[in-house]
mmCIF file of C-alpha atoms and ligand atoms in Angstrom:
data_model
loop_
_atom_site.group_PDB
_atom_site.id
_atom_site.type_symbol
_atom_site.label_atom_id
_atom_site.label_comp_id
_atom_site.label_asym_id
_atom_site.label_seq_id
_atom_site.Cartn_x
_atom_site.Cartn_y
_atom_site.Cartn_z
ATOM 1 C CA UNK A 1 0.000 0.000 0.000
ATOM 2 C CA UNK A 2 1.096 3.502 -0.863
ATOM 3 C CA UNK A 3 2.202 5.610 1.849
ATOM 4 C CA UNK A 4 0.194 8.491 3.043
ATOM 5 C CA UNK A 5 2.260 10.616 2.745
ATOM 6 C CA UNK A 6 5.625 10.516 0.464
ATOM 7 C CA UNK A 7 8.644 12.361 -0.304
ATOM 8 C CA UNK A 8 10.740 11.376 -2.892
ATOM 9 C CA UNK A 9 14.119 12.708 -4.081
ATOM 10 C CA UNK A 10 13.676 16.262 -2.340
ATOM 11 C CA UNK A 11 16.658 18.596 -3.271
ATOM 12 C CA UNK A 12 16.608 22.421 -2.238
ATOM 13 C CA UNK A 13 19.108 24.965 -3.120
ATOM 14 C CA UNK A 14 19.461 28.566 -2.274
ATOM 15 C CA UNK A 15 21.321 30.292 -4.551
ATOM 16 C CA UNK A 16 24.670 27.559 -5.080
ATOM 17 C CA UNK A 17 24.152 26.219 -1.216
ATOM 18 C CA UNK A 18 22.235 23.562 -0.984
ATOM 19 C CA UNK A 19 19.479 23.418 1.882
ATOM 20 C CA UNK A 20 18.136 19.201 1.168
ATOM 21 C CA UNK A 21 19.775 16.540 -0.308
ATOM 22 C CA UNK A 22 17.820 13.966 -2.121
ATOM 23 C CA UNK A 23 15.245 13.398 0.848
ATOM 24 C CA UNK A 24 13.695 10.074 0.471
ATOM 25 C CA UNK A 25 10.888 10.061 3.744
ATOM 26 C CA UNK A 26 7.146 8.006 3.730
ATOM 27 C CA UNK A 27 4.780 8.790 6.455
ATOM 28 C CA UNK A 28 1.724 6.461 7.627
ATOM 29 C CA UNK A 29 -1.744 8.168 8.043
ATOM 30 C CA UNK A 30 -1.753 8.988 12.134
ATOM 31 C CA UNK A 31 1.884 8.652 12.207
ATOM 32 C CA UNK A 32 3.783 11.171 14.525
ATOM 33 C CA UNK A 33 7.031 11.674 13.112
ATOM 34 C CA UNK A 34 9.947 14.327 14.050
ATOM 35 C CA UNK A 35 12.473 15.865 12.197
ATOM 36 C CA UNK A 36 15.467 15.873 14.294
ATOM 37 C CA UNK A 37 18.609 17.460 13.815
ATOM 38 C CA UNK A 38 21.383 20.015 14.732
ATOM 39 C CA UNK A 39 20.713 23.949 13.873
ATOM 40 C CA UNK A 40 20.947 24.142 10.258
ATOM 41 C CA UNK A 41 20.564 20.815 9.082
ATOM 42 C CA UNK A 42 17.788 21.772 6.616
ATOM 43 C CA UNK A 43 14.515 20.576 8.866
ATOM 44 C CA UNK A 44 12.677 23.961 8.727
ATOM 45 C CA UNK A 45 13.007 24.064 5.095
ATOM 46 C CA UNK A 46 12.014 20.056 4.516
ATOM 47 C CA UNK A 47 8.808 21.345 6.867
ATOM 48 C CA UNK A 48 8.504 24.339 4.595
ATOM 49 C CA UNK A 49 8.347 22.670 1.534
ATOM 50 C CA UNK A 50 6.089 20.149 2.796
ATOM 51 C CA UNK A 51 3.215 23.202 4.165
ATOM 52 C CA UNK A 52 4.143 24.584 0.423
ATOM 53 C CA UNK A 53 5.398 27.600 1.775
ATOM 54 C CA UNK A 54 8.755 26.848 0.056
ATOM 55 C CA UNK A 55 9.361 25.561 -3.709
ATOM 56 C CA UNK A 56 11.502 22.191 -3.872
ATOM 57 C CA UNK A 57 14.610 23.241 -6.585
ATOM 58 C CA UNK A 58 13.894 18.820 -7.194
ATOM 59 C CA UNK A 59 11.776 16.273 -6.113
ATOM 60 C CA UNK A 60 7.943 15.217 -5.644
ATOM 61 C CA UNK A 61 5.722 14.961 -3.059
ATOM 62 C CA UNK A 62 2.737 13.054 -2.469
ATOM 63 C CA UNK A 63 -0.390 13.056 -0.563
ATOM 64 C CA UNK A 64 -2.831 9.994 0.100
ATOM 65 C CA UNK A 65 -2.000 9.121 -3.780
ATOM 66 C CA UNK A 66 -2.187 12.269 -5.522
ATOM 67 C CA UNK A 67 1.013 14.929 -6.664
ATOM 68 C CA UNK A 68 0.974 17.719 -4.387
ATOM 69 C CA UNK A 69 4.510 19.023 -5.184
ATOM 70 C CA UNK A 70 3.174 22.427 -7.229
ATOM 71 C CA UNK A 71 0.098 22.542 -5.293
ATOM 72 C CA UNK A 72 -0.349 26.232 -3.696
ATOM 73 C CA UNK A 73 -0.182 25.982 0.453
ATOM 74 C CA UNK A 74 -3.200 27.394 0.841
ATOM 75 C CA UNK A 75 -4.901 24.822 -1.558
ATOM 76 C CA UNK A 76 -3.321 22.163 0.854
ATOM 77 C CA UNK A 77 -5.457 20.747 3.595
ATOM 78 C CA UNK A 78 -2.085 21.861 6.208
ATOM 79 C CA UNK A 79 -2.180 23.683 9.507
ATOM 80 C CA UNK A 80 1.258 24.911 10.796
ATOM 81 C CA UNK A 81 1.821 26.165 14.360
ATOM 82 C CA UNK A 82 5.415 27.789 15.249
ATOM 83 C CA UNK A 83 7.643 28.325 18.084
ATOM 84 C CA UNK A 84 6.290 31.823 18.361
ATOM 85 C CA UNK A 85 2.479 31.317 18.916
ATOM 86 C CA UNK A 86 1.630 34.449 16.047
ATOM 87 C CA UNK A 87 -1.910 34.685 17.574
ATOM 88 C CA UNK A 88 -4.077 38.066 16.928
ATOM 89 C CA UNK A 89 -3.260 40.129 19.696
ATOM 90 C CA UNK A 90 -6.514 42.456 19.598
ATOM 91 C CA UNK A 91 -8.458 38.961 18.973
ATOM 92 C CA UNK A 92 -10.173 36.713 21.952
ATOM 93 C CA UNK A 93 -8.696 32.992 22.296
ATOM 94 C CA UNK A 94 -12.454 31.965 20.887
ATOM 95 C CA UNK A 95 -12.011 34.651 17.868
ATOM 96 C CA UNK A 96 -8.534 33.858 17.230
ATOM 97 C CA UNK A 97 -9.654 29.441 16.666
ATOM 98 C CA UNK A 98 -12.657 31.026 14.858
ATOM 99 C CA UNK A 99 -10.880 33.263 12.460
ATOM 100 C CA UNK A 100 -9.622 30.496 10.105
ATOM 101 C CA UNK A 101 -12.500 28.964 10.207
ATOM 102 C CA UNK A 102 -14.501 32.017 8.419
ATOM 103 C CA UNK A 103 -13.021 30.733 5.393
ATOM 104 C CA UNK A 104 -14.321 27.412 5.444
ATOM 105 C CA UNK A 105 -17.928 28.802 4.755
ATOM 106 C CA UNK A 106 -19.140 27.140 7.570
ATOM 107 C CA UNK A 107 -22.690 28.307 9.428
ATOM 108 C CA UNK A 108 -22.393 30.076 12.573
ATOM 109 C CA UNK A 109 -23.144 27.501 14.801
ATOM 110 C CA UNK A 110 -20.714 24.996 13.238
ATOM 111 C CA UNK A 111 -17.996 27.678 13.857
ATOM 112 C CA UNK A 112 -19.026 27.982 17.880
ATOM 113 C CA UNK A 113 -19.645 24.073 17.726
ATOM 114 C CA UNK A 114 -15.824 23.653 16.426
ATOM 115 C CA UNK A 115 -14.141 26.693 18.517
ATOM 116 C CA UNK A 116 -15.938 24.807 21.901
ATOM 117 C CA UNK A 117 -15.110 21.006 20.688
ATOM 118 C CA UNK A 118 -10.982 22.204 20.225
ATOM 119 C CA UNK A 119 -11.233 24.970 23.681
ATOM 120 C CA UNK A 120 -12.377 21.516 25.304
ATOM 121 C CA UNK A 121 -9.691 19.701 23.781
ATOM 122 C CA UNK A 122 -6.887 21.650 24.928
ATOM 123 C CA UNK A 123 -8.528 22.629 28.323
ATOM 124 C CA UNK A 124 -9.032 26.677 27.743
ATOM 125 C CA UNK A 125 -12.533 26.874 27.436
ATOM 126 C CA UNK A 126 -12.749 28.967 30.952
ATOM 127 C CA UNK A 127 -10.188 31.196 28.875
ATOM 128 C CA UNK A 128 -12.390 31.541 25.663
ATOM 129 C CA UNK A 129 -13.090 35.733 26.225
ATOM 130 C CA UNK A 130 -9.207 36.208 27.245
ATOM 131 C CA UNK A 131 -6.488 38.091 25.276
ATOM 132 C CA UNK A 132 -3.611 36.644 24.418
ATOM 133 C CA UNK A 133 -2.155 39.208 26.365
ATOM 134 C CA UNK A 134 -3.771 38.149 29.758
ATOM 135 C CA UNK A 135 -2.451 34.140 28.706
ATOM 136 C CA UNK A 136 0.864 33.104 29.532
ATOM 137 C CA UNK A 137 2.894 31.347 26.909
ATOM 138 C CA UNK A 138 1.608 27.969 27.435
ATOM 139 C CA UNK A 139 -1.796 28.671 27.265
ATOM 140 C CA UNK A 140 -1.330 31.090 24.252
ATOM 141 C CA UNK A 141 0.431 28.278 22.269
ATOM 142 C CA UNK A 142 -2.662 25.782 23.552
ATOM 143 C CA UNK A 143 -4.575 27.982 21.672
ATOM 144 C CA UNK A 144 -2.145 28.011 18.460
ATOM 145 C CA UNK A 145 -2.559 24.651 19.097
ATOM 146 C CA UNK A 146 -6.478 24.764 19.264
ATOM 147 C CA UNK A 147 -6.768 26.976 16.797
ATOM 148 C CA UNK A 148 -4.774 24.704 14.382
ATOM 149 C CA UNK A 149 -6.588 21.608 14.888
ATOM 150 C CA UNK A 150 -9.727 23.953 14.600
ATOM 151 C CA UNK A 151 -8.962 23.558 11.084
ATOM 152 C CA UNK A 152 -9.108 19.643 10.666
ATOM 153 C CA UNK A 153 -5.794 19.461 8.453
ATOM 154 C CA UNK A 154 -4.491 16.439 6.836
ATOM 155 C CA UNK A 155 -1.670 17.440 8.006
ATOM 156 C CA UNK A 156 -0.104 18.750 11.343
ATOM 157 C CA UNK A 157 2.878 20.490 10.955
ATOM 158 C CA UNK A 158 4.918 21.788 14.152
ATOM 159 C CA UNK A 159 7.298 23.864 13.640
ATOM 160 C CA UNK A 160 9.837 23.785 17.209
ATOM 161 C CA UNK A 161 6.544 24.519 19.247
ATOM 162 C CA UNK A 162 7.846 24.376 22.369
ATOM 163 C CA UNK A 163 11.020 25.986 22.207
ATOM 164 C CA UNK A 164 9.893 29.576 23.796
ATOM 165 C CA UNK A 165 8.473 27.984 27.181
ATOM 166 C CA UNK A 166 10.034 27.467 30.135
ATOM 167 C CA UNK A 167 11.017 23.228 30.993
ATOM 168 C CA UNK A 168 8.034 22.500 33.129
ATOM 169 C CA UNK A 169 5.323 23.892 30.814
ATOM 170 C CA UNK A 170 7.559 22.916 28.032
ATOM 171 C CA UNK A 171 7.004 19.028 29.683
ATOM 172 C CA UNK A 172 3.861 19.339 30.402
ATOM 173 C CA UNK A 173 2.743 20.624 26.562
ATOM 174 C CA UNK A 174 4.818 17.701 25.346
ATOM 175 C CA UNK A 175 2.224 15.119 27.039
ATOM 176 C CA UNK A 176 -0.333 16.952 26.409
ATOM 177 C CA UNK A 177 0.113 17.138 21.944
ATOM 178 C CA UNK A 178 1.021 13.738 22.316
ATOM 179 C CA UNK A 179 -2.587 12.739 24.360
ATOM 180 C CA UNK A 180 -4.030 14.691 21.321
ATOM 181 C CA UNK A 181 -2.089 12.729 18.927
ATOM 182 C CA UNK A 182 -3.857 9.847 20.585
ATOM 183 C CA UNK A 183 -7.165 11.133 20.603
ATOM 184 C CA UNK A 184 -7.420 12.835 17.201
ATOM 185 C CA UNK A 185 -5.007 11.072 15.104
ATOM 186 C CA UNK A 186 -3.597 13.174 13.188
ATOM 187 C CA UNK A 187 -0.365 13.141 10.998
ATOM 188 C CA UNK A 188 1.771 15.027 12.654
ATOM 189 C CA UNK A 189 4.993 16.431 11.864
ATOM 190 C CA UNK A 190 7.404 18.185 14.149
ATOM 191 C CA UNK A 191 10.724 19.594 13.943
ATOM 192 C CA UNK A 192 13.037 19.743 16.752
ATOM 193 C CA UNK A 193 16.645 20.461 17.585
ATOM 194 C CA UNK A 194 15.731 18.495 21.075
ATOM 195 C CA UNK A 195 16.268 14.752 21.350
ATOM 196 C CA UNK A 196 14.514 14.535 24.082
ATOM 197 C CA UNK A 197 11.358 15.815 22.840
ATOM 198 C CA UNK A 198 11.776 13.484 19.805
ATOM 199 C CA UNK A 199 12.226 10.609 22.376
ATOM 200 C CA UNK A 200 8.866 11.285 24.094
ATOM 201 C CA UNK A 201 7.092 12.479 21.407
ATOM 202 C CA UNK A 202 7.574 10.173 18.129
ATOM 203 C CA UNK A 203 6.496 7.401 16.671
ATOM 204 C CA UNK A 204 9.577 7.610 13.987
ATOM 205 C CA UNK A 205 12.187 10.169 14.412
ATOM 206 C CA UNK A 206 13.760 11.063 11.178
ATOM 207 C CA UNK A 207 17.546 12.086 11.862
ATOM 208 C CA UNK A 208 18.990 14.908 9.700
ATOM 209 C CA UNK A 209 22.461 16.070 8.963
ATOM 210 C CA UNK A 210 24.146 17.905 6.936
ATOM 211 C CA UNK A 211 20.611 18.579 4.764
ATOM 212 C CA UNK A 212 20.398 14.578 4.305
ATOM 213 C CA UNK A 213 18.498 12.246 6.637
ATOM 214 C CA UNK A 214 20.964 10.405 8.669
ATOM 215 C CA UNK A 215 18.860 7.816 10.297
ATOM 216 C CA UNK A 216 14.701 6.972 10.339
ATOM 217 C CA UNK A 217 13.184 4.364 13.211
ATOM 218 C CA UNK A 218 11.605 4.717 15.880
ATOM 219 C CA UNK A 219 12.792 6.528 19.220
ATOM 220 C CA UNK A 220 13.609 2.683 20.455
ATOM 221 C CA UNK A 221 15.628 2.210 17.237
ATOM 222 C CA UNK A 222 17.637 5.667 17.015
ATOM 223 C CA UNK A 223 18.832 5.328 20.720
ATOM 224 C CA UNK A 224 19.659 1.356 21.066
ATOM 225 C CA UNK A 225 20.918 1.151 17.175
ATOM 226 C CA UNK A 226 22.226 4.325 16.083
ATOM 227 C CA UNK A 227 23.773 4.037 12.709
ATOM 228 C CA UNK A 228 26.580 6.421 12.694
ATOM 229 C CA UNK A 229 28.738 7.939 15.871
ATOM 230 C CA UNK A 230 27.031 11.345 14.603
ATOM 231 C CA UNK A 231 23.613 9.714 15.681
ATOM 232 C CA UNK A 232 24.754 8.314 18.585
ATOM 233 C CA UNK A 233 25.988 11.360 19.959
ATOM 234 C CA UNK A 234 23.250 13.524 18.846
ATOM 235 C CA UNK A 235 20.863 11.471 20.895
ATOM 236 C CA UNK A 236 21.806 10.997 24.043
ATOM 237 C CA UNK A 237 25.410 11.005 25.784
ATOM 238 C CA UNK A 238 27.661 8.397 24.746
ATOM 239 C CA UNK A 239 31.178 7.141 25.395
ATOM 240 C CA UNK A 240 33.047 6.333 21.953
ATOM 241 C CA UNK A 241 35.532 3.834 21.982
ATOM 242 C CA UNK A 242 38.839 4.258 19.613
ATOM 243 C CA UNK A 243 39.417 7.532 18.024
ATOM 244 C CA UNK A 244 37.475 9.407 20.750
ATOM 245 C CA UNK A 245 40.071 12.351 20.837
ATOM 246 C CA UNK A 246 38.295 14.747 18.599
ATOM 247 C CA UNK A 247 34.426 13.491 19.372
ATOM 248 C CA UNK A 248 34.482 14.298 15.609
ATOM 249 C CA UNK A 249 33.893 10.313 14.778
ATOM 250 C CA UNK A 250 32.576 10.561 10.639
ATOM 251 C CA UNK A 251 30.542 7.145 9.682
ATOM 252 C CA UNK A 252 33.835 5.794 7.632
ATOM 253 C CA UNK A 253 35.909 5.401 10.804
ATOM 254 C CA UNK A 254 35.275 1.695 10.317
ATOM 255 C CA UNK A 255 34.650 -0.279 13.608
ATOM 256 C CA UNK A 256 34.532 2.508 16.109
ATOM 257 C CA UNK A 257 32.463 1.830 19.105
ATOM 258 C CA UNK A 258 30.532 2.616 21.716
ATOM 259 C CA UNK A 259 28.574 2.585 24.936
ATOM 260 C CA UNK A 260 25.960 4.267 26.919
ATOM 261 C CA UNK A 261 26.434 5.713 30.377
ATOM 262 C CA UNK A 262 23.997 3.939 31.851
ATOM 263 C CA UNK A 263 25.070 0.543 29.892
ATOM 264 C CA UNK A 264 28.060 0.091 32.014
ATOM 265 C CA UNK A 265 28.117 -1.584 35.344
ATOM 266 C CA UNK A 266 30.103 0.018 38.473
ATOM 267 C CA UNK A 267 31.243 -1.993 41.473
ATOM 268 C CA UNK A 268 32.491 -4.793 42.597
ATOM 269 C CA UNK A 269 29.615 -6.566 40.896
ATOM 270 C CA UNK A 270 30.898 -5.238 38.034
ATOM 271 C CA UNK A 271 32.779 -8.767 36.411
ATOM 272 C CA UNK A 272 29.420 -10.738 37.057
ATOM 273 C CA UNK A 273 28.007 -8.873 34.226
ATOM 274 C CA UNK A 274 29.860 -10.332 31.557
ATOM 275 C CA UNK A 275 32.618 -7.736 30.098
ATOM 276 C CA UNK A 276 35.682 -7.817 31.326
ATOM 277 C CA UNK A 277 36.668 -5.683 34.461
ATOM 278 C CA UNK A 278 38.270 -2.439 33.982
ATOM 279 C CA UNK A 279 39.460 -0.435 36.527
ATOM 280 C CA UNK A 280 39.185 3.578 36.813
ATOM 281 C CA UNK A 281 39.763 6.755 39.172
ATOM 282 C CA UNK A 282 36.307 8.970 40.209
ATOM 283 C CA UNK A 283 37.086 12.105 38.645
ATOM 284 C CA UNK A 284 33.243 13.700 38.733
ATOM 285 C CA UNK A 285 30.152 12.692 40.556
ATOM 286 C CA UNK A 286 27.284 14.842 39.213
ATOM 287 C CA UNK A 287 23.787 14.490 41.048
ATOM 288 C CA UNK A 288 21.153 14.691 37.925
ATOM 289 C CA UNK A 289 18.007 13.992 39.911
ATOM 290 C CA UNK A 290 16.818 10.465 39.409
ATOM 291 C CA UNK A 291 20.570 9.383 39.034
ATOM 292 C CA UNK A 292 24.421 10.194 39.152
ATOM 293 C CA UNK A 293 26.887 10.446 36.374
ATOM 294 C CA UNK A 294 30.281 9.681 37.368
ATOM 295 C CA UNK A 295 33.101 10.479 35.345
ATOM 296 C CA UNK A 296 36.195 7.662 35.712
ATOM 297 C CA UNK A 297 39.692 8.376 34.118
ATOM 298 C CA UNK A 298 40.129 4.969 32.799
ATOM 299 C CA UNK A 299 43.194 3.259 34.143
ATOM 300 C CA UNK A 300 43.588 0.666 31.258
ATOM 301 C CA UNK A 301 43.137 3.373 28.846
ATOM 302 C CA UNK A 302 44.503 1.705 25.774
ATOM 303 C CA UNK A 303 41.249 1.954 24.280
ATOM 304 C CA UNK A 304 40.384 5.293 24.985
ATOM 305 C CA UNK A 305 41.992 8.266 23.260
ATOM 306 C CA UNK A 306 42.188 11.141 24.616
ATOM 307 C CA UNK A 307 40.206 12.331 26.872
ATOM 308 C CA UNK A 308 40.974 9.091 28.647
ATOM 309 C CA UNK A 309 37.754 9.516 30.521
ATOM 310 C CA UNK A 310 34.078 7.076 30.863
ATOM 311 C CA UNK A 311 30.814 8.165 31.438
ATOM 312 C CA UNK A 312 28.979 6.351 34.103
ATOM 313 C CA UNK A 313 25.220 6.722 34.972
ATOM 314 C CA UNK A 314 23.734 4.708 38.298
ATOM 315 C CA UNK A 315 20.442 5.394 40.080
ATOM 316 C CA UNK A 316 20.484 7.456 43.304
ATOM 317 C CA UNK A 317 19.617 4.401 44.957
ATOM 318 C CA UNK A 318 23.366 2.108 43.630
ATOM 319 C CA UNK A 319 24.954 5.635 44.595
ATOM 320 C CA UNK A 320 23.952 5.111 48.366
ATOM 321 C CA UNK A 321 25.217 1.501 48.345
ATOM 322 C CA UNK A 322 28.708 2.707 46.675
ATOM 323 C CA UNK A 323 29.690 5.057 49.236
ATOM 324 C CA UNK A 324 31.434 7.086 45.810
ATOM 325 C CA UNK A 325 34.403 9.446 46.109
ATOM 326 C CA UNK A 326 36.575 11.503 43.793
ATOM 327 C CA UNK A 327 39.778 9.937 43.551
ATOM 328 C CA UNK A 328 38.275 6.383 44.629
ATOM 329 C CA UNK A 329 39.896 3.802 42.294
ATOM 330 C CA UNK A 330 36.482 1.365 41.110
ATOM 331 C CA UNK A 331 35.759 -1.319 39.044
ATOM 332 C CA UNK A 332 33.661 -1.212 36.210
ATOM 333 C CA UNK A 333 32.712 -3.827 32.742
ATOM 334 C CA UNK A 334 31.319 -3.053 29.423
ATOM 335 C CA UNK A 335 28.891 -5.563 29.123
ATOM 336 C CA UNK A 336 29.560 -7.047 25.682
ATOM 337 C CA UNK A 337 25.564 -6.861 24.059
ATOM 338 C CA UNK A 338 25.186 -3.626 24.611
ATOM 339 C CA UNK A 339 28.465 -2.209 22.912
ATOM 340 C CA UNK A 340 27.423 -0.666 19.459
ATOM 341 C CA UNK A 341 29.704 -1.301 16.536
ATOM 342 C CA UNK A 342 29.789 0.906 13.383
ATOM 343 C CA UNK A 343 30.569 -0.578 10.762
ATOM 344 C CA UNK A 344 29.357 0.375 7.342
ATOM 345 C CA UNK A 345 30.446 3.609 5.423
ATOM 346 C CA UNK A 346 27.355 4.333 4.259
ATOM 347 C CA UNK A 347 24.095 5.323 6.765
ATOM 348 C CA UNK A 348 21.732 2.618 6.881
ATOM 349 C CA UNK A 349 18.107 3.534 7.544
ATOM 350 C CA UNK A 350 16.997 1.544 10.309
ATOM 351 C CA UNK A 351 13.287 1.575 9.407
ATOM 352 C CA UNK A 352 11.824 2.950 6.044
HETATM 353 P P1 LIG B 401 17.337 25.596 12.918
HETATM 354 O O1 LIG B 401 17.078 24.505 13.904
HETATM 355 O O2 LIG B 401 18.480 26.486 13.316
HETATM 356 O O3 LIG B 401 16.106 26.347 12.502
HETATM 357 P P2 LIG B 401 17.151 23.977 10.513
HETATM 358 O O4 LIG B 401 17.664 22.598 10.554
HETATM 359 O O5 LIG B 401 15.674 24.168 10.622
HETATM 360 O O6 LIG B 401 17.903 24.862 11.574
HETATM 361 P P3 LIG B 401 16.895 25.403 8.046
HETATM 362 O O7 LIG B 401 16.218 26.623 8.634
HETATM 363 O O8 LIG B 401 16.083 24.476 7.263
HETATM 364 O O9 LIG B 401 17.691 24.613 9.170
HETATM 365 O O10 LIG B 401 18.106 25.913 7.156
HETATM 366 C C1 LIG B 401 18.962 25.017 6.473
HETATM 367 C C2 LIG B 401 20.017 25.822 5.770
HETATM 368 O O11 LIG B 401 19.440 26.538 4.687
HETATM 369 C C3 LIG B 401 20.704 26.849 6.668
HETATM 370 O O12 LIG B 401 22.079 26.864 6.408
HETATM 371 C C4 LIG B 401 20.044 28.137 6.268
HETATM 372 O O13 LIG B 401 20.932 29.215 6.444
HETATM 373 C C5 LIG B 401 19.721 27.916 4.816
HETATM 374 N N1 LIG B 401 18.523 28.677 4.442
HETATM 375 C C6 LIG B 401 17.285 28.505 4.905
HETATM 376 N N2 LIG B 401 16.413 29.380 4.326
HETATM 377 C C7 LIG B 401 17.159 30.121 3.470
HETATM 378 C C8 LIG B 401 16.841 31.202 2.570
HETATM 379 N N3 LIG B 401 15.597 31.664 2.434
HETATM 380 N N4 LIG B 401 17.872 31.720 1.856
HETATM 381 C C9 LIG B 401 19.118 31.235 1.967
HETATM 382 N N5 LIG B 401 19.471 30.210 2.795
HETATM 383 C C10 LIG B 401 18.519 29.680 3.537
#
């Protein structure tokens, strides 16, 4: 079966630099898929040219079977919210969801019926005759939100909406798109710089790079199988093995590895779990909450370039039973299953 939504062969150029590089991406119907990548890596533009708000220089898209690539944006059934909420300041919440709605000739009381159904949805309706003004950022981009879904697209697309606000709402507003995800179903698409928000948010996160796409799976797949030491790093911390003096690892360093922090085992247990024992010196015990990461200057540190050093995370509760000190010399393994090889040149794309 055709996807619902399919990119093929994307290419974008400004002037002589080029933006996207032959962008190959399908996307199920109810699928919630981010675009994840470092600050110029082209996923603004790829959600650009998807809303039609930018021209592809190359490439086709295609929507539930049918060409959309020179289709108009305002022809395409998109909404598109951004990181700054650009509501109508001199406009109520319930006038500001209305307002697009004017132009789907819809009767008066369909318009009220929609506004309430979507001020429901996203919990505002007590702040229906409010400003935007007299919201804080949250609720004003719950109603960018609202307002958006007002519209009934085919297509979600969410530009970094949650980069303005502060962590906790920023959390909070996280959980709360993703319920709606659940509830409404529709395709979403969202562009981040933050891995963690493509962690709790996706169904598939699409890795970029370099205006290419790196890596596509799911958040299981891009964390526990990264394909390249650039993926690896971008999402979540990482100790690289071999080569690890620049942190600049390129996917044709052939057979570099790696491990996760919180892959490694600390402690005299440490040899039960199946790598071999290594010993290191404490050189940094950071308290992060729900766990520690301890940074060991590896004693054996043939492996390790420089900086001869090994991330470490435990749980609070191992860090009471450890009795940890800087300087302390401690065992640790590398369990064997869950060091990560790379080994091909080229990116392979986990999931299609
Ligand atoms: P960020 O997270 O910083 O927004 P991004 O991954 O979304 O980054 P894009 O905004 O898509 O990146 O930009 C990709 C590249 O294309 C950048 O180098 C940018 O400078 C360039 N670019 C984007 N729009 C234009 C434009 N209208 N004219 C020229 N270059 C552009």
């Amino acid at each position: 079966m055709q996807p619902y939504l399919q990119l093929a062969q994307i290419h974008k150029k400004f002037g002589s630099f080029t933006s996207l590089k032959g962008i190959d991406l399908h996307i199920e119907n109810h699928e919630f898929v981010c675009l994840l990548g470092p600050s110029g890596c082209g996923k603004t533009t790829l959600l650009r040219i998807i809303a039609g708000l930018e021209t592809a220089t190359g490439g086709s898209i295609t929507l539930a079977g049918k060409n959309i690539t020179r289709m108009p944006a305002g022809q395409r059934n998109f909404a598109m919210m951004f990181q700054s909420y650009a509501l109508f300041p001199n406009l109520t919440a319930y006038e500001n969801i209305a307002y697009g709605l004017y132009s789907k000739k819809l009767s008066r009381a369909e318009i009220k019926k929609r506004v309430e159904e979507v001020l429901d949805l996203v919990n505002l309706t007590s702040l229906a005759s409010h400003y935007p003004g007299q919201c804080s950022g949250g609720q004003q981009q719950r109603i960018a939100l609202a307002r958006a879904l007002a519209m009934a697209p085919d297509v979600l697309l969410l530009d970094e909406p949650l980069s303005a606000l502060d962590a906790k709402v920023r959390d909070k507003l996280r959980r709360e798109i993703r319920n709606l995800h659940e509830k409404c179903g529709m395709t979403t698409i969202m562009v981040t710089h933050d891995q963690e928000e493509a962690l709790t948010m996706a169904d598939k996160i699409v890795v970029m790079n370099n205006a290419e796409i790196v890596q596509i799976g799911t958040p299981q797949e891009v964390y526990e199988q990264p394909n390249s030491p650039f993926v690896a790093d971008f999402i979540g911390a990482i100790n690289f093995m071999k080569d690890d003096s620049t942190r600049e690892l390129h996917p044709q360093d052939q057979q570099a590895s790696a491990i996760r922090p919180e892959h490694i085992h600390l402690g005299s247990f440490a040899d039960d779990e199946g790598g071999a024992l290594q010993y290191g010196k404490i050189q940094n015990i950071e308290f992060r909450g729900s766990f520690y990461r301890i940074t060991l200057q590896w004693m054996d540190d043939e492996r390790l370039a420089n900086p001869r050093f090994v991330m470490i995370d435990i749980s609070t509760e191992q860090s009471k039973g450890l009795q940890l000190t800087k300087e302390q010399i401690i065992p640790f393994s590398l369990p064997k299953e869950r060091i990560i090889t790379f080994e091909t040149e080229k990116p392979i794309l986990v999931r299609a």
